[in-house]
Coordinates of C-alpha atoms in Angstrom, one line a residue:
X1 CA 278.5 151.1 36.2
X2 CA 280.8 149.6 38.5
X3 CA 277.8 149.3 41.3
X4 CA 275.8 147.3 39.3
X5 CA 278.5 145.2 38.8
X6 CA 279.4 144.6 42.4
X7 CA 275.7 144.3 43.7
X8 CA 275.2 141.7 40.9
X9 CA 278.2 139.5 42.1
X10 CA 276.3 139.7 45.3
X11 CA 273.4 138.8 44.1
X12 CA 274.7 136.4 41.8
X13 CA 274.3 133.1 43.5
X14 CA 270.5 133.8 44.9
X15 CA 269.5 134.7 41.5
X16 CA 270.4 131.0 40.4
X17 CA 268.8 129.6 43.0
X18 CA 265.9 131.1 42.1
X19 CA 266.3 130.2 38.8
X20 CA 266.3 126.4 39.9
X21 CA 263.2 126.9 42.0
X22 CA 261.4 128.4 39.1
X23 CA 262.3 125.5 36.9
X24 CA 261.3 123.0 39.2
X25 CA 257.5 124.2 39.5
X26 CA 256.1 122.5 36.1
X27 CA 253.6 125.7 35.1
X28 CA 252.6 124.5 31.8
X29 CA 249.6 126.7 30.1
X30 CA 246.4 127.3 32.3
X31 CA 248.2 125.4 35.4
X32 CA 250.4 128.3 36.2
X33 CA 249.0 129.0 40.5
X34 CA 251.8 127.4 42.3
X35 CA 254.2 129.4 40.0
X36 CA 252.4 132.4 40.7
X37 CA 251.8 131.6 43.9
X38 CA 255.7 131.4 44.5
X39 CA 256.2 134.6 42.5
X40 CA 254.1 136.5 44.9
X41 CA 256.0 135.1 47.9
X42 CA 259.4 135.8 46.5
X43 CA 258.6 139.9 45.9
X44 CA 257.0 140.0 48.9
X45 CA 260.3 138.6 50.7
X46 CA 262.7 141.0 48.6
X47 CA 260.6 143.9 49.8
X48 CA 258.4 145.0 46.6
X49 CA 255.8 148.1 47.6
X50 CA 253.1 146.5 45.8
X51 CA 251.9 142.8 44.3
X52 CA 249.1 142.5 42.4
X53 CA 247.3 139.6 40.7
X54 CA 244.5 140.3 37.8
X55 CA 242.1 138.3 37.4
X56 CA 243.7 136.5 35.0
X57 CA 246.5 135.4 37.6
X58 CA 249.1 137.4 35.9
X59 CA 251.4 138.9 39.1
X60 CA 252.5 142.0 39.3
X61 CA 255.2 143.3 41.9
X62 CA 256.1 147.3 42.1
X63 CA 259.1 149.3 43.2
X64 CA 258.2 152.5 43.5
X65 CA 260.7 155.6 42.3
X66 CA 261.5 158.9 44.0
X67 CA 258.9 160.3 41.3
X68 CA 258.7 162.1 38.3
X69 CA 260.1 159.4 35.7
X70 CA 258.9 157.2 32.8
X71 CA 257.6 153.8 34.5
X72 CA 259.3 150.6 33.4
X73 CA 257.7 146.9 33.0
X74 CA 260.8 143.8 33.5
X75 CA 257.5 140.9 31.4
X76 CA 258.4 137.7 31.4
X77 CA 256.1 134.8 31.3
X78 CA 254.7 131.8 34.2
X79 CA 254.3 129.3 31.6
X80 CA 255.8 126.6 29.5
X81 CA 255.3 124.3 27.2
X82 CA 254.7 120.4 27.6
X83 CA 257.9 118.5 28.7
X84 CA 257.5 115.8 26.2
X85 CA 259.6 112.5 27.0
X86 CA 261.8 112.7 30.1
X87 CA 263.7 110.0 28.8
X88 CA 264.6 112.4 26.1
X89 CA 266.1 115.0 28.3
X90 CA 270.1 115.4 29.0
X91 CA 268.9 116.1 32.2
X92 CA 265.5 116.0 34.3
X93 CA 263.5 118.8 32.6
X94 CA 262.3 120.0 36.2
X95 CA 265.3 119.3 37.9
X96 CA 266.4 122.8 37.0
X97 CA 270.2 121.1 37.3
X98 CA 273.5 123.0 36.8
X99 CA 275.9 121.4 34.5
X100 CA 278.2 122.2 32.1
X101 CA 278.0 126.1 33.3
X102 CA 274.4 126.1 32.7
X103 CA 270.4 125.5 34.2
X104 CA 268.9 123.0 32.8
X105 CA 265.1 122.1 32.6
X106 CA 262.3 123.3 31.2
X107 CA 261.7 126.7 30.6
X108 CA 265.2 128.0 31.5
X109 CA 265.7 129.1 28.0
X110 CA 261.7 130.6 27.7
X111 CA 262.0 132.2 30.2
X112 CA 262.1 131.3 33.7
X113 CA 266.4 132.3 33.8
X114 CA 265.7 135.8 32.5
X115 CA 262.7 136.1 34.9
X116 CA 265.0 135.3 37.9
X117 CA 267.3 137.7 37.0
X118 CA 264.2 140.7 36.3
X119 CA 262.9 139.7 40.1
X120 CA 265.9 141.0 41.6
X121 CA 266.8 144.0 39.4
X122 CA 264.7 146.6 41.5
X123 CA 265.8 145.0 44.6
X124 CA 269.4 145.6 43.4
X125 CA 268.6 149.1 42.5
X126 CA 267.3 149.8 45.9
X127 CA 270.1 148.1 48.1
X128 CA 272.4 150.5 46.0
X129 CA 270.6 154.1 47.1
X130 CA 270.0 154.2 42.9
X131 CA 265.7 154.1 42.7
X132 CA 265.1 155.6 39.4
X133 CA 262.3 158.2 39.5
X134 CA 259.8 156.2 37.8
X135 CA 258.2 153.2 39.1
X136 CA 259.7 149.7 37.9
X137 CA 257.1 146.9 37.4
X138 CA 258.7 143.1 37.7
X139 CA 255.4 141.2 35.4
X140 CA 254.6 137.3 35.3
X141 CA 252.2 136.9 32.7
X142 CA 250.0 133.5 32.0
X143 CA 249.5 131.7 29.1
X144 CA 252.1 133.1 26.9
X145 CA 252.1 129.7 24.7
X146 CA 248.4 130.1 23.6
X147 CA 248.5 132.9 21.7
X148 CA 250.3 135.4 24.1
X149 CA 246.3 135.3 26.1
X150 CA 247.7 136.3 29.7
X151 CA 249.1 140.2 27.8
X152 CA 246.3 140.1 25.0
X153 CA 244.0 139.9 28.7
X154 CA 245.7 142.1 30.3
X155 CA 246.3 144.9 27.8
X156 CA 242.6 144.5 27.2
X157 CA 241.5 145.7 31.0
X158 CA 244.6 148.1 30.6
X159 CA 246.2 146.8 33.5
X160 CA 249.4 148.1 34.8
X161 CA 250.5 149.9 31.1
X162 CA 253.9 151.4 31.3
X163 CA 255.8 153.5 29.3
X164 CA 258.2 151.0 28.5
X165 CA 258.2 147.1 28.3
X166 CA 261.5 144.7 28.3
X167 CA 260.5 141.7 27.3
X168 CA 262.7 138.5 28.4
X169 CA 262.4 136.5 25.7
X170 CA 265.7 134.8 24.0
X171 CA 267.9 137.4 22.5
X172 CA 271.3 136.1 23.3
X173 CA 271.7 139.7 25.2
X174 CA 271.6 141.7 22.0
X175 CA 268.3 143.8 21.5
X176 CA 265.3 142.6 19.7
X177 CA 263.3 144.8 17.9
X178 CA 260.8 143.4 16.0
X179 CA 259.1 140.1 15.9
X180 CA 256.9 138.0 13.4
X181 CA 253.3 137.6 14.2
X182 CA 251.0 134.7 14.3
X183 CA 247.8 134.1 13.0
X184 CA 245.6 131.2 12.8
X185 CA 243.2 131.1 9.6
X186 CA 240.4 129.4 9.8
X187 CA 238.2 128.6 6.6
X188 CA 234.8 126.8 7.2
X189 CA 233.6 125.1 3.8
X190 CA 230.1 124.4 4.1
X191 CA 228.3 121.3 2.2
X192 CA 225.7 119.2 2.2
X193 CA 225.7 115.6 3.8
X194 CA 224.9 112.4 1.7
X195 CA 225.8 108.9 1.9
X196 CA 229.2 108.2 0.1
X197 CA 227.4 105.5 -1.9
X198 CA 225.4 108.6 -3.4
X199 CA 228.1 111.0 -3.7
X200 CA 226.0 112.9 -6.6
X201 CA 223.3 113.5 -3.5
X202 CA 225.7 115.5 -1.7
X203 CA 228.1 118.5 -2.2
X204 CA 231.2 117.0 -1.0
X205 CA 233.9 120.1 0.6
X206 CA 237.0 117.8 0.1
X207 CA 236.1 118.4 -4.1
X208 CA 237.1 122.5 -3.6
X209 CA 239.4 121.3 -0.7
X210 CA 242.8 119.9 -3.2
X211 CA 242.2 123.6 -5.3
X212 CA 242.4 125.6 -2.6
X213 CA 245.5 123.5 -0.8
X214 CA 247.2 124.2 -4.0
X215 CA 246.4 128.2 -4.3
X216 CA 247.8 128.8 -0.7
X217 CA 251.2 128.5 -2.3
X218 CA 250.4 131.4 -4.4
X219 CA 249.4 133.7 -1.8
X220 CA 252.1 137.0 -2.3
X221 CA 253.8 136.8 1.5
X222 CA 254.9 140.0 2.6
X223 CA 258.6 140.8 3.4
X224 CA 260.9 142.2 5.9
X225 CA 264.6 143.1 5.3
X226 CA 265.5 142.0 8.7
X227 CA 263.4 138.8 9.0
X228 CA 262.5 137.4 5.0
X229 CA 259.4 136.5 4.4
X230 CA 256.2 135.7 5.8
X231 CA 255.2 131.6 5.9
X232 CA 252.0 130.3 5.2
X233 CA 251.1 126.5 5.6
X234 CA 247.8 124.5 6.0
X235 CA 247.9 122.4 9.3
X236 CA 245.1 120.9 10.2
X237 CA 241.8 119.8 9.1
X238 CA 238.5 118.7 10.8
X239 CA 235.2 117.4 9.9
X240 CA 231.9 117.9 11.2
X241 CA 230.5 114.0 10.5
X242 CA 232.2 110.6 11.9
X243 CA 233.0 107.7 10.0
X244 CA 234.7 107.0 6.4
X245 CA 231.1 106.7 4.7
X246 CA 229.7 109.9 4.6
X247 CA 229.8 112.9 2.9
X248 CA 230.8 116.3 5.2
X249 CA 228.3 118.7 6.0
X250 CA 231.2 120.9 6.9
X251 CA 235.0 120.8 6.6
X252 CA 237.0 123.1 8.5
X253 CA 240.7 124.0 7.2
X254 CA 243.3 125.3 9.6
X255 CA 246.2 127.7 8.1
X256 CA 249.6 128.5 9.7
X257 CA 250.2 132.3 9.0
X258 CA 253.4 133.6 10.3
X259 CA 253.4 137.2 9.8
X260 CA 256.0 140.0 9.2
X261 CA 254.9 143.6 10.5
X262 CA 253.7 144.7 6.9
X263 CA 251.2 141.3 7.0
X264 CA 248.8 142.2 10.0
X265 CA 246.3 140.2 10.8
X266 CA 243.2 141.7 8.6
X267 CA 245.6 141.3 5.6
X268 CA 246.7 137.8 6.4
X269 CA 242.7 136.9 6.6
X270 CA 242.2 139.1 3.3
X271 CA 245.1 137.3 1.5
X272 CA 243.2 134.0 2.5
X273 CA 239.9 135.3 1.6
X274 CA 241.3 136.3 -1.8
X275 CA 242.7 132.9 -2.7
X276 CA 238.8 131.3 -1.4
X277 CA 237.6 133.4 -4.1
X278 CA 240.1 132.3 -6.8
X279 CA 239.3 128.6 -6.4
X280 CA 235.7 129.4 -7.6
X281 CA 233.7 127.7 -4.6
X282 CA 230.8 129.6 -5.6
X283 CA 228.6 126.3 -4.9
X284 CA 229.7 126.4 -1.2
X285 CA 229.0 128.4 1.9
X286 CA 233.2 130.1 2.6
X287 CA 234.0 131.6 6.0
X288 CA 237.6 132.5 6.1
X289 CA 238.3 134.1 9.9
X290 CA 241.2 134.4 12.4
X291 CA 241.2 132.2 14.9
X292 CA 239.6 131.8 18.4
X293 CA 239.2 129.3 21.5
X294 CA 238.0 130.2 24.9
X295 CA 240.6 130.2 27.4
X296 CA 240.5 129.1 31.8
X297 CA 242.9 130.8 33.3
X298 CA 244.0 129.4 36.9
X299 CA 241.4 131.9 37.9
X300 CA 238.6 130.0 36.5
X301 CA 238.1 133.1 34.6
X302 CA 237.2 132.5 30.5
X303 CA 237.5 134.5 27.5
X304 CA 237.9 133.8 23.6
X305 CA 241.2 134.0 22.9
X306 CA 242.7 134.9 19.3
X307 CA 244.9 131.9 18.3
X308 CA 247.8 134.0 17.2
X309 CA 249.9 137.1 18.2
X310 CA 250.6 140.2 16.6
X311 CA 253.8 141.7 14.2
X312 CA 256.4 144.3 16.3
X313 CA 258.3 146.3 15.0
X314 CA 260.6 149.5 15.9
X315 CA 263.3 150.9 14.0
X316 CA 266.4 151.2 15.0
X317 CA 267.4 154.4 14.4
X318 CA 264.1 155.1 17.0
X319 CA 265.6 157.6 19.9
X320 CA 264.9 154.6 22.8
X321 CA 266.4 152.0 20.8
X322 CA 269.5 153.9 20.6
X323 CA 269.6 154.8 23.7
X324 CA 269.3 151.7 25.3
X325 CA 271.8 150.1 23.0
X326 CA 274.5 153.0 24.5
X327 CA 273.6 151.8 27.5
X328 CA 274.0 148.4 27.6
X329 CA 277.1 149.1 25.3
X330 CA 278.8 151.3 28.6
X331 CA 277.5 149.0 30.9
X332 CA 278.6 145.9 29.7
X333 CA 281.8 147.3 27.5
X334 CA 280.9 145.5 24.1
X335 CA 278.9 146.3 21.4
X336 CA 275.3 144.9 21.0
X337 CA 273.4 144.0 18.0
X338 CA 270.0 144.8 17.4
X339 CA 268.2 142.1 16.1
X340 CA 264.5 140.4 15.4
X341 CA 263.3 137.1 16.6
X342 CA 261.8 134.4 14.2
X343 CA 259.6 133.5 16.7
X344 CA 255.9 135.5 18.3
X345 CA 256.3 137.1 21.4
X346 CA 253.8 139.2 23.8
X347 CA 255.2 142.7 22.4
X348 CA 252.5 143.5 20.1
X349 CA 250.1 143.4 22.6
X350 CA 251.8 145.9 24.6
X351 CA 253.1 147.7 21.6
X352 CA 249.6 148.6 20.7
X353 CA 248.4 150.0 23.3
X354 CA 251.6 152.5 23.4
X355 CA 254.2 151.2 25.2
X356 CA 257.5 151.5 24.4
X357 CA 258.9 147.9 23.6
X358 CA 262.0 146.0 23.8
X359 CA 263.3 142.4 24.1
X360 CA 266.4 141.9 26.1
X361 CA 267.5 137.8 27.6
X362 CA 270.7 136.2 28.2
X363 CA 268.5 133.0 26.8
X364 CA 269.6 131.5 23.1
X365 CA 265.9 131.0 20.9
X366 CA 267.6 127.4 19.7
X367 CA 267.3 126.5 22.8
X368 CA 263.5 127.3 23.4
X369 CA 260.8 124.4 23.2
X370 CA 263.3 121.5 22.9
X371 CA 264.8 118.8 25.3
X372 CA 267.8 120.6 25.5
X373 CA 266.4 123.7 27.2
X374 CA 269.1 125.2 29.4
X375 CA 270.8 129.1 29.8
X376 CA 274.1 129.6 30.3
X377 CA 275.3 131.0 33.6
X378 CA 277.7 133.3 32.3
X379 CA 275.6 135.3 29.7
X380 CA 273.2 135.4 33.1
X381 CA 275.9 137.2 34.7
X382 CA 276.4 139.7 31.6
X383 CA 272.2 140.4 31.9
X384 CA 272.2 141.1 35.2
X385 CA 274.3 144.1 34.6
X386 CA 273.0 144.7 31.5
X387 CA 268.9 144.7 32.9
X388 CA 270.5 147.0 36.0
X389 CA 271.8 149.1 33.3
X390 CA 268.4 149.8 31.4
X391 CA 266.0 149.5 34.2
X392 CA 268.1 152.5 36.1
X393 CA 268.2 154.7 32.7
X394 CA 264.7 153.9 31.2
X395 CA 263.3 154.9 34.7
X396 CA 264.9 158.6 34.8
X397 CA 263.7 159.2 31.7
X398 CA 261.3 162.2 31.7
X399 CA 257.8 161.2 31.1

């Protein structure tokens, strides 16, 4: 373990660098092609064996191992969320500006700092003599922030699966394990269109709309040990006629539903369903379905994407979870936590179609989606022994 320290002290200084370069390309959602376009230029001048681009524009860069071992994905995502106001900002949010021991800017938290770090570790591992025998796969998904669609895409074509996944998102350098979901609920009330003056012409939705508001706070939320209970809150609403003077032909209710593993998304739809029919709209035409908007990808490829992502979980008595957590323990010489985030992240896509997941960042989740997005350079350091640690032993695992 002392190589990987060494060769990460080497490395050490370019890694931030690229960190700030990352940082400094805004890549918000659907506008992620100069990112990737710098992504692909970057592996290609560390020396990957193979970068590939879907056709969703998620990139793809490959270091092949001596053979014979489980293959390993380093996922992070291209994309970030709107800025907001710069004048907001302790520092530029694009500046990607070291202060205070940290990178600053926009996405350093979620997760352009881990990425920077996952880039190098198969270069690392090769500059050392120590290629694992499986392949390791350094991924740059799109349009993690709507709904996790560049993975949900990509697990869909089954695209460059591997046995294992380590997902960058914030986890403080402990393990994550599990993750809530996220699923939009959509419930379409159908009625009939009068003028408000005639009211008893009509069949107004807003008249079912106040019951229903009310019997969402009664829908039984499922629980975890590690991360409470599910949420559930209406968030929108929107109306298929214009003007103050007119009854709806259709009203269209949006609902929140954050999800613990045991609340998938055909029971968070069926909970929803259920409290429709409790409210007694039998005079009205109910729809109650998850969530979907099409999607361009930088491509110019479209698809319907689910407005949501899906519940993780792994236990973590499971055999890799332990053994990851032993290694990062010798490799790093403290102990580690295994933990779940509050927040959706891509690993139930990837989860379901049998890979073996993980989340591992130096990045802290407060941090994420607000003005003072930064990552600390000195957890960076610990990761980048850490990600050499698990890379090298996920790899030689048998298949």
């Amino acid at each position: 373990m002392e190589k990987f320290k060494l060769i990460a002290e080497k490395y050490h200084d370019e890694i931030i660098k690229t960190a700030q370069e990352l940082i400094q390309i805004n890549s918000q959602s659907t506008q992620e092609a100069q990112l990737a376009q710098y992504t692909k230029e970057k592996m290609s001048a560390l020396g990957y064996d193979e970068i590939l681009t879907d056709r969703w524009g998620n990139v793809f860069g490959v270091m092949h191992g001596t053979g014979g071992g489980s293959s390993v994905t380093l996922n992070c995502h291209l994309d970030v969320v709107y800025e907001s106001d710069h004048s907001k900002w302790k520092y530029p949010p694009f500046s990607g500006e070291i202060a205070e021991g940290k990178i600053w800017g926009r996405g350093a938290s979620d997760t352009k700092g881990t990425f920077a770090i996952q880039l190098y570790i198969p270069v690392m591992l090769k500059e050392l003599g120590m290629l694992p025998k499986g392949n390791i796969v350094v991924s740059g998904v799109v349009c993690e922030e709507i709904g996790g669609f560049g993975a949900m895409m990509q697990t869909n074509d089954g695209f460059m699966l591997t046995d294992y996944v380590i997902i960058g998102e914030a986890s403080e350098n402990d393990l994550a394990i599990s993750c809530r979901g996220r699923c939009c609920c959509v419930v379409t009330i159908k009625g009939k269109s009068c003028h408000a003056s005639t009211p008893y012409l009509g069949k107004n939705p807003f008249d079912v709309l106040g019951p229903l508001l009310c019997e969402i706070k009664n829908i039984p939320l499922g629980y975890d040990e590690d991360m409470g209970y599910s949420t559930i809150t209406a968030t929108n609403i929107k109306t298929s006629e214009k003007g103050t003077n007119i009854i709806q032909n259709e009203l269209v209710l949006y609902i929140d539903y954050r999800q613990v593993p045991c609340d998938t998304i055909d029971v968070a739809v069926e909970k929803v369903r259920q409290a429709v029919e409790r409210c007694g709209m039998d005079d009205f035409e109910v729809t109650v379905e998850p969530g979907r908007s099409p999607v361009t990808a930088y491509t110019g490829e479209t698809e319907m994407g689910f407005d949501g992502e899906k519940p993780f979980r792994v236990s973590a008595d499971e055999d890799y979870v332990v053994f990851c957590k032993e290694v990062l323990e010798q490799a790093i010489g403290h102990e580690i936590k295994t933990k779940g985030w509050k927040f959706a992240t891509d690993t139930g896509h990837y989860a379901e179609k049998g890979c073996k997941c993980i989340g591992y960042s130096p990045a802290e989740a407060a941090l994420c989606h607000t003005t003072m997005d930064n990552i600390d350079i000195e957890m960076m350091k610990e990761a980048e022994v850490g990600y050499l640690a698990l890379a090298y032993s996920l790899a030689n695992r048998d298949k």
